[in-house]
CSV table of C-alpha atoms (C1' of nucleotides) in Angstrom, one decimal:
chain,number,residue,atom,x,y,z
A,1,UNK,CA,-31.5,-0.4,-21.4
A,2,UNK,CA,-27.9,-1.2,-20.6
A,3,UNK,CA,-29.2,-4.1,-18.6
A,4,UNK,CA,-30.5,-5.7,-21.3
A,5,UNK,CA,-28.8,-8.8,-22.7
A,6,UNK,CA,-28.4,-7.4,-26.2
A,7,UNK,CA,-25.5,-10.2,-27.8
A,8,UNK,CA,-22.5,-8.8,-27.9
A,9,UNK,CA,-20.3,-8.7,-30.8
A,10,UNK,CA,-17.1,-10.7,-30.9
A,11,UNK,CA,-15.3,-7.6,-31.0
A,12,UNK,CA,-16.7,-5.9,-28.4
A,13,UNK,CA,-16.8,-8.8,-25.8
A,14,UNK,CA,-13.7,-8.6,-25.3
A,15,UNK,CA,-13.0,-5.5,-24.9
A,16,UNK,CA,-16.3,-4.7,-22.4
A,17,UNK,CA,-14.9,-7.7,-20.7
A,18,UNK,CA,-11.4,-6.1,-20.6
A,19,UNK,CA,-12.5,-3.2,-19.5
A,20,UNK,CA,-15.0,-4.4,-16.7
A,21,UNK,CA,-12.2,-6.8,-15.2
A,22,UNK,CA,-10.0,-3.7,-15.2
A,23,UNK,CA,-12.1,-1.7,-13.6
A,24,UNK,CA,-13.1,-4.1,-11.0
A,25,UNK,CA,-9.1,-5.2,-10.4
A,26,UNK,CA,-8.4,-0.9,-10.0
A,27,UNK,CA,-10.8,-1.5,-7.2
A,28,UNK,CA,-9.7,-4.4,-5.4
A,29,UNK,CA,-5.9,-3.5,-5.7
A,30,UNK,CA,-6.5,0.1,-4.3
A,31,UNK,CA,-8.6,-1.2,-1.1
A,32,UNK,CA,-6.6,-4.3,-0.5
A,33,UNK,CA,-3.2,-3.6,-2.1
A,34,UNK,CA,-1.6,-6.4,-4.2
A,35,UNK,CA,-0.7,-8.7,-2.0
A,36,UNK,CA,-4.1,-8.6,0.0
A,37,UNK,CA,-6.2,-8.5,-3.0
A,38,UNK,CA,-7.4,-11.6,-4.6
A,39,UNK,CA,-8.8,-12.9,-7.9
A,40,UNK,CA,-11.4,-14.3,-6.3
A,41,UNK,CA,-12.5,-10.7,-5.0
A,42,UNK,CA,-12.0,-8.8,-8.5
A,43,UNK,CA,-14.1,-11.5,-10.0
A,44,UNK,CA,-16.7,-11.2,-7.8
A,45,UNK,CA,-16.6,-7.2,-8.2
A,46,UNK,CA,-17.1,-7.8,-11.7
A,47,UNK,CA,-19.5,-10.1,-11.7
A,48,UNK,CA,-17.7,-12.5,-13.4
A,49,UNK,CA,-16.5,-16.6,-12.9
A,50,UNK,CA,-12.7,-16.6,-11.6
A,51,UNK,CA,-11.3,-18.7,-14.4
A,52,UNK,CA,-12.9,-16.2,-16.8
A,53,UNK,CA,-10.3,-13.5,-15.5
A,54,UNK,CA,-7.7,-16.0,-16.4
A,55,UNK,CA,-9.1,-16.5,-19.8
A,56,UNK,CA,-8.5,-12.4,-20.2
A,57,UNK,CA,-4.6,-11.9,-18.0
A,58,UNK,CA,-2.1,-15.1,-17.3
A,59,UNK,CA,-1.8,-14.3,-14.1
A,60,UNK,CA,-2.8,-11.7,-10.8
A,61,UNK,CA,0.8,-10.1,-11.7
A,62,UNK,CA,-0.1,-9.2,-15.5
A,63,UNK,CA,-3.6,-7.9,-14.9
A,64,UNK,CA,-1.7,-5.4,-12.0
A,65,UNK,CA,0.9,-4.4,-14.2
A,66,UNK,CA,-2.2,-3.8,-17.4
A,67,UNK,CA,-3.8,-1.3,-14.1
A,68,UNK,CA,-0.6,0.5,-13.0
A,69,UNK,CA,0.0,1.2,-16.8
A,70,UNK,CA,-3.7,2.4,-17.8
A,71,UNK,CA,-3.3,5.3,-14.5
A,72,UNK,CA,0.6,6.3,-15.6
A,73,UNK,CA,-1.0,7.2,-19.2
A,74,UNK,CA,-3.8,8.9,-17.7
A,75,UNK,CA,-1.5,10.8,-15.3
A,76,UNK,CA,0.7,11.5,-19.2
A,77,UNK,CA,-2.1,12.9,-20.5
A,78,UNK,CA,-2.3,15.3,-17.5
A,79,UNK,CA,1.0,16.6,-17.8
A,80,UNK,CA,0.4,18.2,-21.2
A,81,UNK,CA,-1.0,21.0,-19.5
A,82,UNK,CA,2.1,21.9,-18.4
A,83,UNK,CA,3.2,22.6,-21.9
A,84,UNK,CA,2.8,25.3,-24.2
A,85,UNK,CA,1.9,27.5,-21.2
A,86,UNK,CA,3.1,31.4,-21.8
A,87,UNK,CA,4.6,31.4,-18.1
A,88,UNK,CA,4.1,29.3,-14.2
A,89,UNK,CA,0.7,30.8,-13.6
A,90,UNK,CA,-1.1,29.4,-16.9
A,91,UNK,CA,1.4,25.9,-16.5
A,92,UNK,CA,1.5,25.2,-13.3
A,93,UNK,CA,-2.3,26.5,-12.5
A,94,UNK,CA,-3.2,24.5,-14.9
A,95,UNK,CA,-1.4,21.3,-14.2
A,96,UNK,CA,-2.6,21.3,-10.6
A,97,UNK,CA,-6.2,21.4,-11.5
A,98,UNK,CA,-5.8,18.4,-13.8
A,99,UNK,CA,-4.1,16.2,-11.2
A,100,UNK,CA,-6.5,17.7,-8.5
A,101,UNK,CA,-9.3,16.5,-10.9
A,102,UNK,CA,-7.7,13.0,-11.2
A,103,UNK,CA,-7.5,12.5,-7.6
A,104,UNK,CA,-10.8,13.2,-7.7
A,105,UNK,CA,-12.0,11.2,-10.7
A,106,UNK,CA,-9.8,8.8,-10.1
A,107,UNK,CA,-9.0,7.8,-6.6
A,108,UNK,CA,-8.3,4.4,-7.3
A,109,UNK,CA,-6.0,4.6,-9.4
A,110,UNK,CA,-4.1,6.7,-7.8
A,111,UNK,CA,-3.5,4.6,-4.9
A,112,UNK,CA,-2.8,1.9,-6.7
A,113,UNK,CA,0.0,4.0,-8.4
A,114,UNK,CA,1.1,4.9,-5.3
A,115,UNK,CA,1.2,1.6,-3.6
A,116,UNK,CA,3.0,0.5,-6.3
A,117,UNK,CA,5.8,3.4,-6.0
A,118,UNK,CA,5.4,2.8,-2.1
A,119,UNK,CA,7.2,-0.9,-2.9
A,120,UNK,CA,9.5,-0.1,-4.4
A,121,UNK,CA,8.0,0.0,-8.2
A,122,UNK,CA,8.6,-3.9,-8.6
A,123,UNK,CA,6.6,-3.9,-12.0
A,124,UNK,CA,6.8,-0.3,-13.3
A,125,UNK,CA,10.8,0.6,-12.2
A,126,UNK,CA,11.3,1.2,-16.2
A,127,UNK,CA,8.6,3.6,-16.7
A,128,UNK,CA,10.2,5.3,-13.8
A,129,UNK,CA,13.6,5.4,-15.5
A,130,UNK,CA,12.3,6.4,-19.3
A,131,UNK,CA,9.7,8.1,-19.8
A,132,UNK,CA,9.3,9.5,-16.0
A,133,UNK,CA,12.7,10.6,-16.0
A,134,UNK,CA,12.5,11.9,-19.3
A,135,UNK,CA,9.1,13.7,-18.9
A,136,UNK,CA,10.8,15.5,-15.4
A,137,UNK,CA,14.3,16.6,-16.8
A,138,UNK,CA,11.5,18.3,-19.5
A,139,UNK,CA,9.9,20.0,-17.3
A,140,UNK,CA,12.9,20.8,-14.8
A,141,UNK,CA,13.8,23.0,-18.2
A,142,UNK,CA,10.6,24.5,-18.3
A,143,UNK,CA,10.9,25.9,-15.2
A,144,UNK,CA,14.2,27.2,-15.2
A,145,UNK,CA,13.7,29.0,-18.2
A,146,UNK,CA,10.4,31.1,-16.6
A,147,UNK,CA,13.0,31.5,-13.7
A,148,UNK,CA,15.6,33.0,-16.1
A,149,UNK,CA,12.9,34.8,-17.8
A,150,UNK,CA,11.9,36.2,-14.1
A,151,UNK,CA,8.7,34.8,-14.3
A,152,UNK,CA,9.0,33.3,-10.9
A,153,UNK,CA,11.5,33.2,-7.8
A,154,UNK,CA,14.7,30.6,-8.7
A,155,UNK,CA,13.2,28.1,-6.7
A,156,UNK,CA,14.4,24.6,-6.9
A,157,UNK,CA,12.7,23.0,-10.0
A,158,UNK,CA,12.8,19.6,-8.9
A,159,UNK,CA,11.3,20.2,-5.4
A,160,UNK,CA,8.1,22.1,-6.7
A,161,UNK,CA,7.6,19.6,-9.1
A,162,UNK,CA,7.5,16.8,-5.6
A,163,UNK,CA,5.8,19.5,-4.2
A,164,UNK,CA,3.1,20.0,-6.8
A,165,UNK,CA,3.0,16.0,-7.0
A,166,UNK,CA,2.6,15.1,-3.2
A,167,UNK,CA,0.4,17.8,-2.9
A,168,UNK,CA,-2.1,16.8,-5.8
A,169,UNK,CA,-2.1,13.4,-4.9
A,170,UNK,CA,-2.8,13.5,-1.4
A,171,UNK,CA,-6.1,14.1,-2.1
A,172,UNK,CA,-6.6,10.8,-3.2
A,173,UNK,CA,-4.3,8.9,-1.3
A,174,UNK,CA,-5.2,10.1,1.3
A,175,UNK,CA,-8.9,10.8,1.1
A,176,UNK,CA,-10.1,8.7,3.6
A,177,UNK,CA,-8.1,10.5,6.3
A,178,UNK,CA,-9.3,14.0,4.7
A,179,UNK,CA,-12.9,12.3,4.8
A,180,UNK,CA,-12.4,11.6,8.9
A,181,UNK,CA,-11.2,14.8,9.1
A,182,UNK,CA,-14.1,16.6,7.4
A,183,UNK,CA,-16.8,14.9,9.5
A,184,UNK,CA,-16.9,11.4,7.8
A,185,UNK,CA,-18.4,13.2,4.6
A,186,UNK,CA,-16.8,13.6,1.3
A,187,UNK,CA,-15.6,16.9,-0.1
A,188,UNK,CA,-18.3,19.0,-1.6
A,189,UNK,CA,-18.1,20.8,-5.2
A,190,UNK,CA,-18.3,23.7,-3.3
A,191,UNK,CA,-14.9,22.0,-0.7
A,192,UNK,CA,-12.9,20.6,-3.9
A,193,UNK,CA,-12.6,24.0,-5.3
A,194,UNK,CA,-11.7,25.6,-2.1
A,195,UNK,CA,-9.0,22.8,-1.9
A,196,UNK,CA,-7.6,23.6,-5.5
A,197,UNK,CA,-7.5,27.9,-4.7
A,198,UNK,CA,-5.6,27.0,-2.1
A,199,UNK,CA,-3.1,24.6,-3.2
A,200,UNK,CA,-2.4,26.8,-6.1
A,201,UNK,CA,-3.0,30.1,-4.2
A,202,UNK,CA,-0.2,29.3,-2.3
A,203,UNK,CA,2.2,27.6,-4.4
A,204,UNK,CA,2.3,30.3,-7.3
A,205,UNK,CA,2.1,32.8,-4.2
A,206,UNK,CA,5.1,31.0,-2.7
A,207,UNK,CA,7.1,30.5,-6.1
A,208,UNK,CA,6.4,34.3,-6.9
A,209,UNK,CA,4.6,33.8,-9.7
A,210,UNK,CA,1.5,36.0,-8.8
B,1,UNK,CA,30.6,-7.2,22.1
B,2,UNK,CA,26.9,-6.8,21.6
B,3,UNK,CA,27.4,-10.0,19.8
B,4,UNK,CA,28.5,-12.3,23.1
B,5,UNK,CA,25.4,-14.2,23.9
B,6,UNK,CA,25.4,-12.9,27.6
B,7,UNK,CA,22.8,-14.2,29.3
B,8,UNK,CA,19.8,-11.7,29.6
B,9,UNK,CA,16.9,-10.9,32.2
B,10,UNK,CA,14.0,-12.6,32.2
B,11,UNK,CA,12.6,-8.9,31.5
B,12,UNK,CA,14.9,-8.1,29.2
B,13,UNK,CA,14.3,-11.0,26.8
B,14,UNK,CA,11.0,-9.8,26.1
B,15,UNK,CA,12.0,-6.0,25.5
B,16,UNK,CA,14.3,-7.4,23.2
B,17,UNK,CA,12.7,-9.4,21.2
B,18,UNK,CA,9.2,-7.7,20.7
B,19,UNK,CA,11.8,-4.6,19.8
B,20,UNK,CA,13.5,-7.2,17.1
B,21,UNK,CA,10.0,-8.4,16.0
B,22,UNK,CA,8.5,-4.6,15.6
B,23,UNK,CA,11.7,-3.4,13.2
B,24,UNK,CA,11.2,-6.5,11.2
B,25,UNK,CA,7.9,-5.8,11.3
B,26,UNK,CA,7.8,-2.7,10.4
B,27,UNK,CA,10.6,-3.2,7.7
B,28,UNK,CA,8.3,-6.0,5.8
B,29,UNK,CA,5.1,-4.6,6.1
B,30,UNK,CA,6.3,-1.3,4.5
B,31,UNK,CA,7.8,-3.0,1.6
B,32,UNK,CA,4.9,-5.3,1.0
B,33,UNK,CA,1.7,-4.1,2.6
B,34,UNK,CA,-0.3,-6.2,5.1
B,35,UNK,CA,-1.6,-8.3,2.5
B,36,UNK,CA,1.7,-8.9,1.2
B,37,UNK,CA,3.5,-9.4,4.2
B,38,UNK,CA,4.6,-13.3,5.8
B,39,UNK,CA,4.9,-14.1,9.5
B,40,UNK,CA,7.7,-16.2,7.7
B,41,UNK,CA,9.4,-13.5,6.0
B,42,UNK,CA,8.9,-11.3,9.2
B,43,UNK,CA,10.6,-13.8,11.4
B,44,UNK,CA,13.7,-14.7,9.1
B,45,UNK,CA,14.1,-10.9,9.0
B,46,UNK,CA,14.1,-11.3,13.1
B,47,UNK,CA,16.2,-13.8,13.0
B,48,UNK,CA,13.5,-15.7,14.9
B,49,UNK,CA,11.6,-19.1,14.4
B,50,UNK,CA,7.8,-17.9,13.2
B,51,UNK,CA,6.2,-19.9,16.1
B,52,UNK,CA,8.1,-17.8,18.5
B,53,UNK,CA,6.5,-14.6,17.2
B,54,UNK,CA,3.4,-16.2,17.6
B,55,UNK,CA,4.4,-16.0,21.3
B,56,UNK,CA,4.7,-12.3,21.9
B,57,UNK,CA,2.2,-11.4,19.3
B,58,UNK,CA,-1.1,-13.3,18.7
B,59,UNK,CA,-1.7,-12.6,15.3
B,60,UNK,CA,-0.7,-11.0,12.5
B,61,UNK,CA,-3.0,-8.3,12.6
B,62,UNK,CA,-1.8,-7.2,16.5
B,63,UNK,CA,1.5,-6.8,15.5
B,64,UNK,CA,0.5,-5.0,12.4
B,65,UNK,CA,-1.4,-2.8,15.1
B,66,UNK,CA,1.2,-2.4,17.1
B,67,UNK,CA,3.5,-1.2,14.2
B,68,UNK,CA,0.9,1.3,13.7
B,69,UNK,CA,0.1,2.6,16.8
B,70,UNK,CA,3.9,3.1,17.8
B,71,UNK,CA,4.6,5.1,14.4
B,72,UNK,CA,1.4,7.2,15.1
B,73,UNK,CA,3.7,8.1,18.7
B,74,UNK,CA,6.2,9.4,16.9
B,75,UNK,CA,4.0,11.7,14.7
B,76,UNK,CA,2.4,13.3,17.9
B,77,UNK,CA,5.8,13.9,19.0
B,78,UNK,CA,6.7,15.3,16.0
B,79,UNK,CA,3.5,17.7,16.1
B,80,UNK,CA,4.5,19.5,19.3
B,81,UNK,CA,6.8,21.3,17.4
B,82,UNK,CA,4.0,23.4,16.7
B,83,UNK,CA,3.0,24.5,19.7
B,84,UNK,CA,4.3,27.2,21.9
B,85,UNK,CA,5.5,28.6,18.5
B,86,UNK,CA,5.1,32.3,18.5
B,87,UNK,CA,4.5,32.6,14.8
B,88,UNK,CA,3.7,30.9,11.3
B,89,UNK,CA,7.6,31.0,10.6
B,90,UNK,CA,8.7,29.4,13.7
B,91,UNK,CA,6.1,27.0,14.7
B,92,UNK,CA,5.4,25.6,10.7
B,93,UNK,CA,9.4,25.9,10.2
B,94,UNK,CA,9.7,23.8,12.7
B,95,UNK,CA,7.0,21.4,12.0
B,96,UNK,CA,8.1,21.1,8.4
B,97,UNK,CA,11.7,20.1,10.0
B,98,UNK,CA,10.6,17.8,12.2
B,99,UNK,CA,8.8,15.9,9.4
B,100,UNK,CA,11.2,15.8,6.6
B,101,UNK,CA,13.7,14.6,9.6
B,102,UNK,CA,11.0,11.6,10.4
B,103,UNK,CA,10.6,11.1,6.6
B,104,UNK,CA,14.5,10.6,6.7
B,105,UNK,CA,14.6,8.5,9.8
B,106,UNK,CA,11.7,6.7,9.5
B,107,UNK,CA,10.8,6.3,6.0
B,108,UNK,CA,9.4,2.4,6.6
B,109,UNK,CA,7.0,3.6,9.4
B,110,UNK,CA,5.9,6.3,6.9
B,111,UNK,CA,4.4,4.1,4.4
B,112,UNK,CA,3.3,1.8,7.3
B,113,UNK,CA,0.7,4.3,7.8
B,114,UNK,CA,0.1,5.5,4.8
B,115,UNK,CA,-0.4,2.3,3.4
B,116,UNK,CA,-2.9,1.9,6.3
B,117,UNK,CA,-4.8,5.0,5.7
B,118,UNK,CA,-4.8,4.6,2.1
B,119,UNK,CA,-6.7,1.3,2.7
B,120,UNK,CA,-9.4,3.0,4.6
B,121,UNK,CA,-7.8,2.7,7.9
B,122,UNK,CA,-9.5,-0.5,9.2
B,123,UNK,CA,-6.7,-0.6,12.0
B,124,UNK,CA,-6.3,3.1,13.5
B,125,UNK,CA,-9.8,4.4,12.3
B,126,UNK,CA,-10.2,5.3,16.1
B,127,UNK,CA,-6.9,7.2,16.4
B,128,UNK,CA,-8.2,9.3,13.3
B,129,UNK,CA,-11.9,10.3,14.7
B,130,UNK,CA,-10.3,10.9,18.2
B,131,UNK,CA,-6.5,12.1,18.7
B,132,UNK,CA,-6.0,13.3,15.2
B,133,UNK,CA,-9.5,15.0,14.5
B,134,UNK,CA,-8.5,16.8,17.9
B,135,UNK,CA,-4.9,17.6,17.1
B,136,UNK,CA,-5.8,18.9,13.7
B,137,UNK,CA,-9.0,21.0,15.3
B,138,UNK,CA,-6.1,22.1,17.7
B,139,UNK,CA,-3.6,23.2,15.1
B,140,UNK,CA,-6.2,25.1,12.6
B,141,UNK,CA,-7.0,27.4,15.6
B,142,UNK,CA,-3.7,28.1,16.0
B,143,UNK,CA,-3.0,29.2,12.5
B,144,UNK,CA,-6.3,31.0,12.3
B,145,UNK,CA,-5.2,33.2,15.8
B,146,UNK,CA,-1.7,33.8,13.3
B,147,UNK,CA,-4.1,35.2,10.7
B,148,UNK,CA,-6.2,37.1,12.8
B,149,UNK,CA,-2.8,38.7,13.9
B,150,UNK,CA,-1.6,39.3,10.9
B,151,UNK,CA,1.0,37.4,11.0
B,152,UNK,CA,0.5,35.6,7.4
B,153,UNK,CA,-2.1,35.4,4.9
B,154,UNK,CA,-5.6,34.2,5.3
B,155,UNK,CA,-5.4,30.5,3.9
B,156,UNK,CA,-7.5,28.3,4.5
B,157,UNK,CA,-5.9,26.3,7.4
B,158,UNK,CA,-7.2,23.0,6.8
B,159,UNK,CA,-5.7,23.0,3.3
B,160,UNK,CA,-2.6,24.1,4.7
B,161,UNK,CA,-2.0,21.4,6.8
B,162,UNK,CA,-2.8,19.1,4.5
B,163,UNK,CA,0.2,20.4,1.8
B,164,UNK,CA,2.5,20.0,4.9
B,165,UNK,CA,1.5,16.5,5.8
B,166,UNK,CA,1.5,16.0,1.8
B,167,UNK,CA,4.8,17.6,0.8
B,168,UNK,CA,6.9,16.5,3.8
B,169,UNK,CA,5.1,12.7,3.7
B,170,UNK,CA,6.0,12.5,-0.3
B,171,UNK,CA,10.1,11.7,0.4
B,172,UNK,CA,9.5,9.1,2.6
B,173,UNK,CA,6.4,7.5,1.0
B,174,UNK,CA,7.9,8.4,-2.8
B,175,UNK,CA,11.5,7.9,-1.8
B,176,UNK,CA,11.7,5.1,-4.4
B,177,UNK,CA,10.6,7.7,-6.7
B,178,UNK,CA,12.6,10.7,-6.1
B,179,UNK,CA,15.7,7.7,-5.5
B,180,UNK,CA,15.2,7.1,-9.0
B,181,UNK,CA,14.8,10.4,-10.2
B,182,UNK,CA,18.1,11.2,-8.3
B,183,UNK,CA,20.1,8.9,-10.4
B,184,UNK,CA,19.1,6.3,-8.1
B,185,UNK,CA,20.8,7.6,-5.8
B,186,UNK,CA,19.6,8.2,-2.1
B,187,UNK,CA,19.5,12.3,-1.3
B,188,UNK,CA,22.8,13.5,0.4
B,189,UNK,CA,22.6,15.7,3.1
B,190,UNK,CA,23.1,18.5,1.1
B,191,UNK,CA,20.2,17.3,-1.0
B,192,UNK,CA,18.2,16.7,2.2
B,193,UNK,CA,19.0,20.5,3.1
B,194,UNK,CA,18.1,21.6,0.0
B,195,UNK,CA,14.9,19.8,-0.1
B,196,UNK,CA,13.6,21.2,3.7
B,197,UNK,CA,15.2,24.6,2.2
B,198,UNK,CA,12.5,24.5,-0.4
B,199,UNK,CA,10.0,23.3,1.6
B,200,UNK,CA,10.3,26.3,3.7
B,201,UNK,CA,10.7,28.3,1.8
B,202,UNK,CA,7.9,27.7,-0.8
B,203,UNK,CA,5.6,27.3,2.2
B,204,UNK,CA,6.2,30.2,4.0
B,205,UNK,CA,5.8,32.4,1.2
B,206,UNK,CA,3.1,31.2,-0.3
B,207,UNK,CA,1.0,31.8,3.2
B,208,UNK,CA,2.6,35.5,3.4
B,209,UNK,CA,4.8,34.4,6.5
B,210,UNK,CA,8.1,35.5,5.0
C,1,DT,C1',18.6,-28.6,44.8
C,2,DT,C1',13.7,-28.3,43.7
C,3,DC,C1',9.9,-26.4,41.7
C,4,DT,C1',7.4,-22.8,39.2
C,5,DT,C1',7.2,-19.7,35.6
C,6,DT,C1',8.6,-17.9,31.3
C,7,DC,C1',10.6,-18.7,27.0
C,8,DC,C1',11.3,-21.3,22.9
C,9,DT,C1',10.4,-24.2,18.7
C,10,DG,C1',9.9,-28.2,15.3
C,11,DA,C1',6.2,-30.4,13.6
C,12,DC,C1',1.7,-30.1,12.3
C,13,DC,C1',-3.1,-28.5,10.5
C,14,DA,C1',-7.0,-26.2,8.2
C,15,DT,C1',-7.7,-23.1,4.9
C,16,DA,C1',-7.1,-19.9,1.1
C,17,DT,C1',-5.1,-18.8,-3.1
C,18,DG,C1',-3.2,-18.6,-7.8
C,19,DG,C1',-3.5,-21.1,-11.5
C,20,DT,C1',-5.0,-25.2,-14.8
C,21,DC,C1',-7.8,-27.8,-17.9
C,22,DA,C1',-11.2,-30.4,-20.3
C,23,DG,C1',-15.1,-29.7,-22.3
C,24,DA,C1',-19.4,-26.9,-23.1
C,25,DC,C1',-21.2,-23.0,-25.6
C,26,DA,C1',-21.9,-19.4,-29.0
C,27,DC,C1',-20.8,-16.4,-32.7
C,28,DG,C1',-20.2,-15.8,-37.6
C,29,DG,C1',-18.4,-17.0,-42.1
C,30,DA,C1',-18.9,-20.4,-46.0
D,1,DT,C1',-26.6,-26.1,-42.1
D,2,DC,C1',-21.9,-26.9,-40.8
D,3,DC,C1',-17.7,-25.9,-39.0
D,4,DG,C1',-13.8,-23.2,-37.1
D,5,DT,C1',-12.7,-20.1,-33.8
D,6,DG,C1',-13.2,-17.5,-29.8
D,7,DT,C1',-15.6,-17.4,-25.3
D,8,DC,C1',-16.8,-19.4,-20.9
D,9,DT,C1',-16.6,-22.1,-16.5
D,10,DG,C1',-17.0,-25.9,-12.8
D,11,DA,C1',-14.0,-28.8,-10.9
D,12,DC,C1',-9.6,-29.6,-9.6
D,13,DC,C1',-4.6,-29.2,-7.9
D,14,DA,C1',-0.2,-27.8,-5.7
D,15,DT,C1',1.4,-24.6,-2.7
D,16,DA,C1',1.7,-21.1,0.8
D,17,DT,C1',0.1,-19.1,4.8
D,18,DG,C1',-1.7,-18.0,9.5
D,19,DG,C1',-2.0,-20.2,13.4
D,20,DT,C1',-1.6,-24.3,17.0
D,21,DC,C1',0.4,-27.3,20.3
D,22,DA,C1',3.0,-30.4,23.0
D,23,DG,C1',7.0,-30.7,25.0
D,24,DG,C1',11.7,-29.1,26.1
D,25,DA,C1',15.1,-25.6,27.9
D,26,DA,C1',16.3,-21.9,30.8
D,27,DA,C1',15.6,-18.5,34.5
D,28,DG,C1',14.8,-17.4,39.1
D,29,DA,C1',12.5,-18.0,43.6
D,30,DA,C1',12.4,-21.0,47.7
DNA sequence: TTCTTTCCTGACCATATGGTCAGACACGGA
DNA sequence: TCCGTGTCTGACCATATGGTCAGGAAAGAA
């Protein structure tokens, strides 16, 4: 039924278009990385006539910067977790499951995220210096007021939060290698929630927290 | 005095300059992928005409290979910290060192390979299904002999391994980001102590080692 | 000195790529 | 039905890039 070439309203053409070229250009930039990937390639992933992509972003540079932004929101919406949690084992718990579930859910992005980072953050550098920064120094508090509270060992702040960030995200950034590693298969339900006990298993163990 | 353009060796000239070509290299390809990356740019970071790279390396994609090939050598080395190790504290201390030291040293090798990996390996998929599945096979019986002793917690080892490659990866890889973060600042060697500290320390707790 | 081998490089080429544009097409309001 | 506006696209262009090559320079053996 979605095959079916019900017209499209005005409206909504542009954004399924939007959305499809996205999608497609979250692909290409993960596998290929920006420089290798090519608008040639994303419109052939989505099916769609090179100068049509142009018709939708100016150029290669502002459709990447529309995909790095889309994943930092997503990755936003994720840290709210970390709020309005009583003490480290609620927060912390329950902010590693959601970024565990986003590499999961959203490998791509992640990468792409990462590449970008990986450069040196040529497009998203002010991100990193608002509403990054601003979003860390919050949660830096967070955490040192459960350590005053002796909710959990006066570790550093700022190295669990890399910690819990490097961690999480390996598992999409580096999945492939995980992937090798577990017999050329991807993880399992049964795997992914083995991996997520023991990331937080032994990070609340290790920040005394359980 | 390294400066005077004293004549070298016929076998020198070649050590010397495929050693000038692989830092360039190795320098470019980390700050702008494989895709990204020019023979030009490569060569005027050499200080080298591009035709004369052409000479000592084919193509682009051998001396990409050859960039990641000698940056997987100085991981192995790295990983023999492990061994002969009597215990979890000494033998992952160790390990954990020895990679935040390469993260420091060798931050543009770092994201070499993981911006190789990332892209589904198409150069070193070989190294991963032979010497690393082997190393890793290698290193989880190790840790499950420790918790068969008693000598830390029964994690699951694979999981493990993966936070350490993770956590200790993340300040080379996200250096940018922690840079930023930092004031943009580079970590000072204090910060760089206090960053393994953590590590450590987190770690070895949180597997019962401590 | 002579000759062989290695090293070096400016100039060149085929191709791929990001981007443009004129014009066709289709939706939807009047 | 007509027209304005938004959507679509094949053909095209300027440029950048990986790679080649012929010929010259330098090293070292004889």
């Amino acid at each position: 039924m979605t095959e079916a070439p019900r017209p499209l309203r005005r409206t909504e053409i542009r954004r399924e278009n939007e959305k499809l070229i996205l999608s497609a250009a979250e692909k290409v930039f993960a596998e290929a990385g920006f420089g290798g990937a090519t608008m040639q390639l994303i419109a052939d992933v989505a099916g769609l006539p090179k100068a049509n992509l142009h018709y939708y972003f100016a150029t290669k540079e502002d459709l990447y910067r529309r995909v790095v932004r889309d994943i930092f929101e997503i990755w936003l919406k994720a840290a709210e977790t970390f709020d309005n949690a009583p003490g480290p084992v609620e927060g912390i718990g329950a902010y590693i499951d959601a970024k565990m579930e986003i590499s999961r859910r959203h490998p791509d992005g992640s990468k792409v995220w990462a590449s970008e980072v990986m450069h040196g953050a040529p497009v998203i550098q002010d991100y990193l210096e608002t509403t990054l920064r601003d979003w860390t120094e919050g949660r830096i508090a967070v955490i040192q007021r459960w350590i005053d509270e002796g909710k959990m060992a006066p570790v550093d702040p700022r190295h669990l939060l890399y910690m819990l960030w490097a961690t999480t995200q390996h598992y999409a950034d580096f999945g492939h290698q995980i992937e090798t590693l577990n017999a050329g298969k991807p993880l399992s339900d049964r795997q992914w929630k083995a991996a997520k006990d023991s990331v937080k298993t032994i990070i609340l163990t290790g920040i005394g927290a359980l």
